[in-house]
Amino acid sequence: MKSMIAPILLVATALLQSMGLFPYHGDGITLAGQLLFPILFALLAMYLSTKGTPGAFATVHLVILIAAAILLLLSLVGMNMTLPQLYPTMILYYVAFLLAAVECGLRIAGMPKKRRPRDREEISDSETTV
């Protein structure tokens, strides 16, 4: 469960930033892409976290979790107009999107490898063709 927190925080940051940017560019297709791709990467990362090897790249995932929490905090501080330079900004959006893509890539890299038979004797009869 703890491996699913970082993608959720990254998606929340990306969604907040993209919804804040929509009034400035007003393009619905751009907004749909800005909403769809972080959600897609986060869902894939969350799905693969249930299938992958436990503890693979644990330190990097922890760093991404801390960065995701900081990005969401910066977005909320900017959204409350404490620092208006932080909301809306494309820099925080792209950093959150990049971290979601890296998280997804690390989940793919942490998948267990398929074992290949070394000798012909290890191949079962059902796998051979006549």
N, CA, C and O of each residue as an XYZ file, in Angstrom:
520
protein
N       0.824     -1.194      0.000
C       0.000      0.000      0.000
C       0.865      1.253      0.000
O       0.519      2.254     -0.629
N       1.997      1.197      0.711
C       2.833      2.382      0.778
C       3.465      2.721     -0.559
O       3.890      3.858     -0.763
N       3.537      1.760     -1.481
C       4.107      2.035     -2.787
C       3.130      2.757     -3.706
O       3.521      3.200     -4.786
N       1.886      2.884     -3.307
C       0.887      3.552     -4.142
C       0.696      5.018     -3.779
O      -0.068      5.717     -4.445
N       1.355      5.489     -2.762
C       1.166      6.866     -2.312
C       1.836      7.855     -3.254
O       1.246      8.882     -3.585
N       3.052      7.567     -3.689
C       3.793      8.496     -4.549
C       3.069      8.772     -5.867
O       2.954      9.939     -6.241
N       2.570      7.754     -6.597
C       1.844      8.083     -7.826
C       0.581      8.909     -7.584
O       0.224      9.756     -8.403
N      -0.087      8.664     -6.468
C      -1.293      9.440     -6.167
C      -0.942     10.903     -5.908
O      -1.634     11.801     -6.387
N       0.135     11.147     -5.148
C       0.567     12.524     -4.893
C       1.022     13.219     -6.176
O       0.749     14.402     -6.376
N       1.709     12.487     -7.035
C       2.164     13.074     -8.296
C       0.995     13.410     -9.210
O       1.005     14.449     -9.870
N      -0.004     12.549     -9.255
C      -1.184     12.838    -10.071
C      -1.947     14.029     -9.508
O      -2.431     14.870    -10.266
N      -2.056     14.108     -8.194
C      -2.746     15.248     -7.584
C      -2.037     16.556     -7.929
O      -2.691     17.553     -8.232
N      -0.709     16.557     -7.884
C       0.047     17.755     -8.234
C      -0.156     18.116     -9.695
O      -0.392     19.278    -10.023
N      -0.065     17.117    -10.582
C      -0.225     17.382    -12.015
C      -1.636     17.874    -12.325
O      -1.807     18.775    -13.146
N      -2.637     17.299    -11.685
C      -4.015     17.728    -11.939
C      -4.264     19.147    -11.429
O      -4.913     19.945    -12.106
N      -3.755     19.461    -10.248
C      -3.916     20.820     -9.726
C      -3.273     21.852    -10.652
O      -3.868     22.885    -10.961
N      -2.057     21.556    -11.087
C      -1.348     22.507    -11.936
C      -2.009     22.638    -13.309
O      -2.126     23.747    -13.829
N      -2.440     21.530    -13.899
C      -3.047     21.624    -15.227
C      -4.409     22.315    -15.180
O      -4.755     23.055    -16.101
N      -5.179     22.086    -14.130
C      -6.473     22.777    -14.014
C      -6.272     24.265    -13.764
O      -7.093     25.081    -14.183
N      -5.190     24.624    -13.087
C      -4.896     26.040    -12.886
C      -4.420     26.722    -14.152
O      -4.638     27.919    -14.335
N      -3.766     25.966    -15.032
C      -3.265     26.535    -16.280
C      -4.326     26.632    -17.361
O      -4.151     27.393    -18.313
N      -5.409     25.896    -17.253
C      -6.431     25.869    -18.300
C      -7.000     27.245    -18.645
O      -7.172     27.529    -19.830
N      -7.302     28.118    -17.673
C      -7.845     29.432    -18.062
C      -6.874     30.277    -18.886
O      -7.305     31.191    -19.589
N      -5.573     29.989    -18.815
C      -4.607     30.803    -19.546
C      -4.459     30.379    -20.992
O      -4.241     31.225    -21.860
N      -4.573     29.071    -21.277
C      -4.453     28.668    -22.671
C      -5.788     28.230    -23.245
O      -5.961     28.315    -24.461
N      -6.733     27.772    -22.456
C      -8.088     27.508    -22.884
C      -8.241     26.414    -23.929
O      -9.288     26.336    -24.572
N      -7.258     25.585    -24.119
C      -7.314     24.525    -25.120
C      -7.738     23.225    -24.442
O      -7.031     22.704    -23.579
N      -8.896     22.709    -24.840
C      -9.426     21.499    -24.217
C      -8.618     20.260    -24.520
O      -8.509     19.372    -23.674
N      -8.047     20.178    -25.712
C      -7.243     19.008    -26.082
C      -5.966     18.981    -25.242
O      -5.550     17.918    -24.781
N      -5.353     20.126    -25.046
C      -4.149     20.193    -24.204
C      -4.490     19.787    -22.779
O      -3.743     19.037    -22.151
N      -5.597     20.271    -22.272
C      -6.008     19.911    -20.915
C      -6.274     18.412    -20.810
O      -5.897     17.785    -19.820
N      -6.919     17.833    -21.821
C      -7.190     16.391    -21.784
C      -5.887     15.594    -21.753
O      -5.782     14.608    -21.023
N      -4.901     16.010    -22.533
C      -3.615     15.332    -22.512
C      -2.896     15.522    -21.192
O      -2.273     14.593    -20.678
N      -2.981     16.728    -20.641
C      -2.328     16.995    -19.359
C      -2.992     16.231    -18.222
O      -2.346     15.949    -17.214
N      -4.247     15.898    -18.361
C      -4.931     15.119    -17.337
C      -4.757     13.617    -17.555
O      -4.604     12.863    -16.594
N      -4.782     13.183    -18.814
C      -4.783     11.763    -19.119
C      -3.438     11.089    -18.842
O      -3.395     10.045    -18.191
N      -2.357     11.665    -19.322
C      -1.076     10.963    -19.256
C      -0.532     10.788    -17.838
O      -0.021      9.709    -17.541
N      -0.606     11.770    -16.949
C      -0.174     11.477    -15.566
C      -1.034     10.406    -14.900
O      -0.525      9.575    -14.149
N      -2.342     10.428    -15.175
C      -3.221      9.407    -14.599
C      -2.860      8.036    -15.152
O      -2.839      7.053    -14.412
N      -2.576      7.967    -16.448
C      -2.211      6.701    -17.075
C      -0.919      6.131    -16.484
O      -0.861      4.951    -16.139
N       0.112      6.965    -16.367
C       1.374      6.506    -15.792
C       1.203      6.100    -14.332
O       1.790      5.111    -13.893
N       0.413      6.845    -13.581
C       0.220      6.522    -12.164
C      -0.551      5.216    -11.998
O      -0.203      4.399    -11.146
N      -1.590      5.010    -12.799
C      -2.336      3.756    -12.701
C      -1.465      2.565    -13.076
O      -1.538      1.513    -12.442
N      -0.641      2.732    -14.107
C       0.259      1.650    -14.494
C       1.283      1.378    -13.399
O       1.577      0.218    -13.111
N       1.827      2.417    -12.789
C       2.792      2.229    -11.705
C       2.141      1.553    -10.500
O       2.758      0.703     -9.859
N       0.900      1.927    -10.190
C       0.220      1.311     -9.051
C      -0.103     -0.154     -9.337
O       0.004     -0.996     -8.445
N      -0.495     -0.465    -10.568
C      -0.769     -1.850    -10.919
C       0.505     -2.692    -10.860
O       0.504     -3.795    -10.314
N       1.582     -2.166    -11.421
C       2.830     -2.915    -11.439
C       3.448     -3.054    -10.045
O       4.234     -3.971     -9.807
N       3.103     -2.164     -9.138
C       3.641     -2.295     -7.774
C       3.074     -3.520     -7.070
O       3.704     -4.050     -6.156
N       1.904     -3.976     -7.477
C       1.339     -5.187     -6.889
C       1.949     -6.446     -7.493
O       1.928     -7.504     -6.863
N       2.494     -6.347     -8.710
C       3.031     -7.515     -9.408
C       4.544     -7.639     -9.310
O       5.089     -8.718     -9.542
N       5.226     -6.558     -8.973
C       6.682     -6.538     -9.020
C       7.350     -7.184     -7.822
O       6.701     -7.643     -6.882
N       8.667     -7.201     -7.893
C       9.479     -7.735     -6.814
C       9.444     -6.760     -5.634
O       9.727     -5.576     -5.816
N       9.103     -7.230     -4.428
C       9.076     -6.324     -3.283
C      10.485     -5.813     -2.946
O      11.438     -6.590     -2.894
N      10.598     -4.538     -2.725
C      11.867     -3.950     -2.328
C      12.788     -3.576     -3.470
O      13.902     -3.112     -3.227
N      12.357     -3.763     -4.716
C      13.210     -3.393     -5.844
C      13.248     -1.872     -5.964
O      12.201     -1.229     -6.032
N      14.432     -1.302     -5.989
C      14.653      0.140     -6.087
C      13.965      0.890     -4.944
O      13.393      1.957     -5.166
N      14.013      0.354     -3.742
C      13.290      0.927     -2.599
C      13.772      2.331     -2.256
O      12.956      3.189     -1.919
N      15.064      2.584     -2.332
C      15.593      3.905     -1.998
C      15.129      4.955     -2.991
O      14.777      6.071     -2.607
N      15.128      4.600     -4.258
C      14.691      5.548     -5.287
C      13.201      5.838     -5.143
O      12.768      6.977     -5.321
N      12.421      4.816     -4.823
C      10.982      5.027     -4.616
C      10.728      5.933     -3.409
O       9.799      6.740     -3.420
N      11.546      5.796     -2.382
C      11.414      6.671     -1.213
C      11.747      8.117     -1.573
O      11.064      9.040     -1.126
N      12.780      8.318     -2.368
C      13.141      9.680     -2.814
C      12.017     10.274     -3.662
O      11.692     11.453     -3.522
N      11.425      9.465     -4.536
C      10.310      9.950     -5.357
C       9.104     10.280     -4.493
O       8.399     11.252     -4.765
N       8.857      9.487     -3.454
C       7.754      9.775     -2.534
C       7.970     11.099     -1.813
O       7.035     11.888     -1.675
N       9.185     11.350     -1.356
C       9.482     12.613     -0.676
C       9.348     13.782     -1.650
O       8.800     14.825     -1.293
N       9.842     13.615     -2.873
C       9.718     14.675     -3.883
C       8.256     14.921     -4.246
O       7.856     16.064     -4.468
N       7.459     13.856     -4.308
C       6.032     14.016     -4.616
C       5.317     14.792     -3.512
O       4.474     15.641     -3.799
N       5.645     14.508     -2.267
C       5.033     15.240     -1.162
C       5.440     16.712     -1.184
O       4.619     17.590     -0.916
N       6.701     16.980     -1.502
C       7.166     18.371     -1.579
C       6.479     19.106     -2.731
O       6.076     20.259     -2.577
N       6.343     18.444     -3.887
C       5.671     19.078     -5.028
C       4.211     19.397     -4.719
O       3.716     20.470     -5.065
N       3.528     18.465     -4.068
C       2.128     18.728     -3.710
C       2.040     19.861     -2.694
O       1.145     20.701     -2.778
N       2.943     19.890     -1.754
C       2.969     20.974     -0.772
C       3.222     22.318     -1.444
O       2.570     23.308     -1.111
N       4.161     22.365     -2.384
C       4.422     23.605     -3.122
C       3.210     24.043     -3.933
O       2.910     25.234     -4.015
N       2.516     23.083     -4.531
C       1.312     23.426     -5.292
C       0.223     23.978     -4.393
O      -0.470     24.926     -4.764
N       0.068     23.392     -3.211
C      -0.961     23.877     -2.290
C      -0.602     25.247     -1.726
O      -1.483     26.081     -1.513
N       0.691     25.486     -1.481
C       1.121     26.805     -1.018
C       0.865     27.849     -2.105
O       0.408     28.954     -1.814
N       1.159     27.499     -3.351
C       0.882     28.417     -4.448
C      -0.599     28.618     -4.679
O      -1.031     29.715     -5.035
N      -1.387     27.563     -4.477
C      -2.830     27.655     -4.685
C      -3.488     28.560     -3.641
O      -4.481     29.223     -3.939
N      -2.956     28.594     -2.448
C      -3.482     29.468     -1.405
C      -2.964     30.887     -1.526
O      -3.227     31.721     -0.659
N      -2.231     31.170     -2.594
C      -1.685     32.495     -2.920
C      -0.668     32.993     -1.902
O      -0.417     34.194     -1.806
N      -0.085     32.076     -1.146
C       1.017     32.458     -0.287
C       2.226     32.817     -1.139
O       2.899     33.818     -0.893
N       2.493     31.987     -2.144
C       3.509     32.263     -3.160
C       2.847     32.104     -4.530
O       2.802     30.988     -5.048
N       2.341     33.160     -5.122
C       1.607     33.027     -6.376
C       2.466     32.555     -7.553
O       1.923     32.185     -8.594
N       3.788     32.559     -7.410
C       4.649     32.090     -8.485
C       4.585     30.556     -8.629
O       4.995     30.011     -9.654
N       4.075     29.877     -7.614
C       4.037     28.417     -7.637
C       2.749     27.848     -8.203
O       2.660     26.640     -8.421
N       1.757     28.680     -8.445
C       0.493     28.174     -8.973
C      -0.125     29.205     -9.872
O      -0.265     30.354     -9.455
N      -0.495     28.872    -11.050
C      -0.147     27.691    -11.826
C       1.176     27.886    -12.549
O       1.472     28.979    -13.031
N       1.947     26.855    -12.623
C       3.214     26.899    -13.332
C       3.460     25.564    -14.022
O       3.162     24.504    -13.473
N       3.999     25.628    -15.209
C       4.276     24.411    -15.974
C       5.473     23.653    -15.410
O       5.601     22.449    -15.632
N       6.342     24.336    -14.692
C       7.532     23.672    -14.159
C       7.132     22.580    -13.165
O       7.637     21.460    -13.242
N       6.238     22.896    -12.243
C       5.807     21.891    -11.273
C       5.022     20.769    -11.952
O       5.124     19.606    -11.562
N       4.238     21.129    -12.973
C       3.503     20.097    -13.706
C       4.463     19.116    -14.364
O       4.307     17.903    -14.226
N       5.457     19.641    -15.082
C       6.372     18.756    -15.802
C       7.276     17.962    -14.864
O       7.650     16.835    -15.186
N       7.629     18.518    -13.730
C       8.413     17.762    -12.751
C       7.570     16.609    -12.197
O       8.066     15.492    -12.049
N       6.306     16.876    -11.893
C       5.420     15.818    -11.399
C       5.198     14.754    -12.472
O       5.187     13.559    -12.174
N       5.024     15.185    -13.705
C       4.819     14.241    -14.799
C       6.073     13.395    -15.035
O       5.978     12.189    -15.260
N       7.229     14.022    -14.984
C       8.486     13.296    -15.163
C       8.695     12.280    -14.043
O       9.125     11.154    -14.296
N       8.397     12.669    -12.821
C       8.543     11.731    -11.702
C       7.546     10.577    -11.800
O       7.868      9.451    -11.419
N       6.341     10.843    -12.305
C       5.376      9.754    -12.508
C       5.876      8.789    -13.577
O       5.716      7.577    -13.440
N       6.481      9.315    -14.641
C       7.040      8.454    -15.681
C       8.236      7.656    -15.156
O       8.390      6.483    -15.494
N       9.077      8.277    -14.339
C      10.218      7.568    -13.754
C       9.730      6.484    -12.797
O      10.271      5.379    -12.783
N       8.723      6.790    -12.009
C       8.146      5.800    -11.095
C       7.613      4.605    -11.878
O       7.825      3.458    -11.483
N       6.933      4.863    -12.969
C       6.407      3.789    -13.812
C       7.550      2.980    -14.420
O       7.488      1.751    -14.456
N       8.575      3.649    -14.890
C       9.727      2.953    -15.453
C      10.448      2.094    -14.435
O      10.900      0.995    -14.754
N      10.558      2.585    -13.218
C      11.189      1.791    -12.162
C      10.345      0.578    -11.794
O      10.879     -0.484    -11.472
N       9.041      0.737    -11.841
C       8.166     -0.408    -11.570
C       8.319     -1.464    -12.664
O       8.306     -2.662    -12.378
N       8.463     -1.026    -13.912
C       8.682     -1.972    -15.006
C      10.033     -2.660    -14.840
O      10.138     -3.869    -15.045
N      11.061     -1.908    -14.472
C      12.391     -2.489    -14.277
C      12.429     -3.433    -13.078
O      13.267     -4.334    -13.033
N      11.542     -3.245    -12.115
C      11.510     -4.090    -10.927
C      10.670     -5.342    -11.068
O      10.504     -6.090    -10.105
N      10.139     -5.578    -12.258
C       9.345     -6.789    -12.472
C      10.260     -8.008    -12.451
O      11.409     -7.925    -12.887
N       9.760     -9.152    -11.944
C      10.594    -10.353    -11.942
C      10.894    -10.811    -13.364
O      10.047    -10.729    -14.253
N      12.101    -11.289    -13.553
C      12.526    -11.731    -14.875
C      11.983    -13.124    -15.166
O      11.825    -13.950    -14.267
N      11.703    -13.360    -16.434
C      11.217    -14.665    -16.855
C      12.396    -15.634    -16.907
O      13.429    -15.320    -17.499
N      12.251    -16.786    -16.305
C      13.332    -17.772    -16.261
C      13.354    -18.559    -17.562
O      12.330    -19.077    -18.007
N      14.524    -18.640    -18.160
C      14.688    -19.392    -19.405
C      15.395    -20.709    -19.115
O      16.311    -20.757    -18.295
N      14.972    -21.780    -19.786
C      15.679    -23.056    -19.601
C      17.054    -22.998    -20.265
O      17.210    -22.431    -21.346
N      18.041    -23.590    -19.606
C      19.415    -23.541    -20.121
C      19.706    -24.704    -21.073
O      20.426    -24.530    -22.056
N      19.174    -25.846    -20.801
C      19.442    -27.021    -21.622
C      18.162    -27.501    -22.282
O      17.057    -27.127    -21.890
N      18.342    -28.341    -23.294
C      17.186    -28.916    -23.975
C      16.422    -29.855    -23.047
O      15.215    -30.036    -23.205
N      17.124    -30.459    -22.071
C      16.470    -31.398    -21.168
C      15.492    -30.692    -20.233
O      14.542    -31.307    -19.748
N      15.721    -29.404    -19.979
C      14.841    -28.667    -19.068
C      13.528    -28.276    -19.726
O      12.563    -27.948    -19.035
N      13.479    -28.306    -21.035
C      12.248    -27.960    -21.737
C      11.285    -29.124    -21.609
O      11.631    -30.262    -21.926
N      10.102    -28.847    -21.153
C       9.125    -29.925    -20.964
C       8.572    -30.363    -22.315
O       8.729    -29.666    -23.318
N       7.931    -31.512    -22.328
C       7.383    -32.038    -23.573
C       6.261    -31.181    -24.125
O       6.045    -31.146    -25.336
N       5.549    -30.493    -23.256
C       4.438    -29.666    -23.721
C       4.930    -28.403    -24.438
O       4.176    -27.788    -25.192
N       6.177    -28.016    -24.209
C       6.696    -26.821    -24.854
C       7.363    -27.105    -26.188
O       7.625    -26.175    -26.951
N       7.643    -28.360    -26.486
C       8.295    -28.692    -27.758
C       7.256    -28.936    -28.828
O       6.133    -29.357    -28.550
N       7.646    -28.667    -30.037
C       6.758    -28.926    -31.167
C       7.331    -30.069    -31.988
O       8.546    -30.256    -32.053
N       6.448    -30.824    -32.610
C       6.892    -31.968    -33.411
C       6.967    -31.587    -34.856
O       7.322    -32.415    -35.695
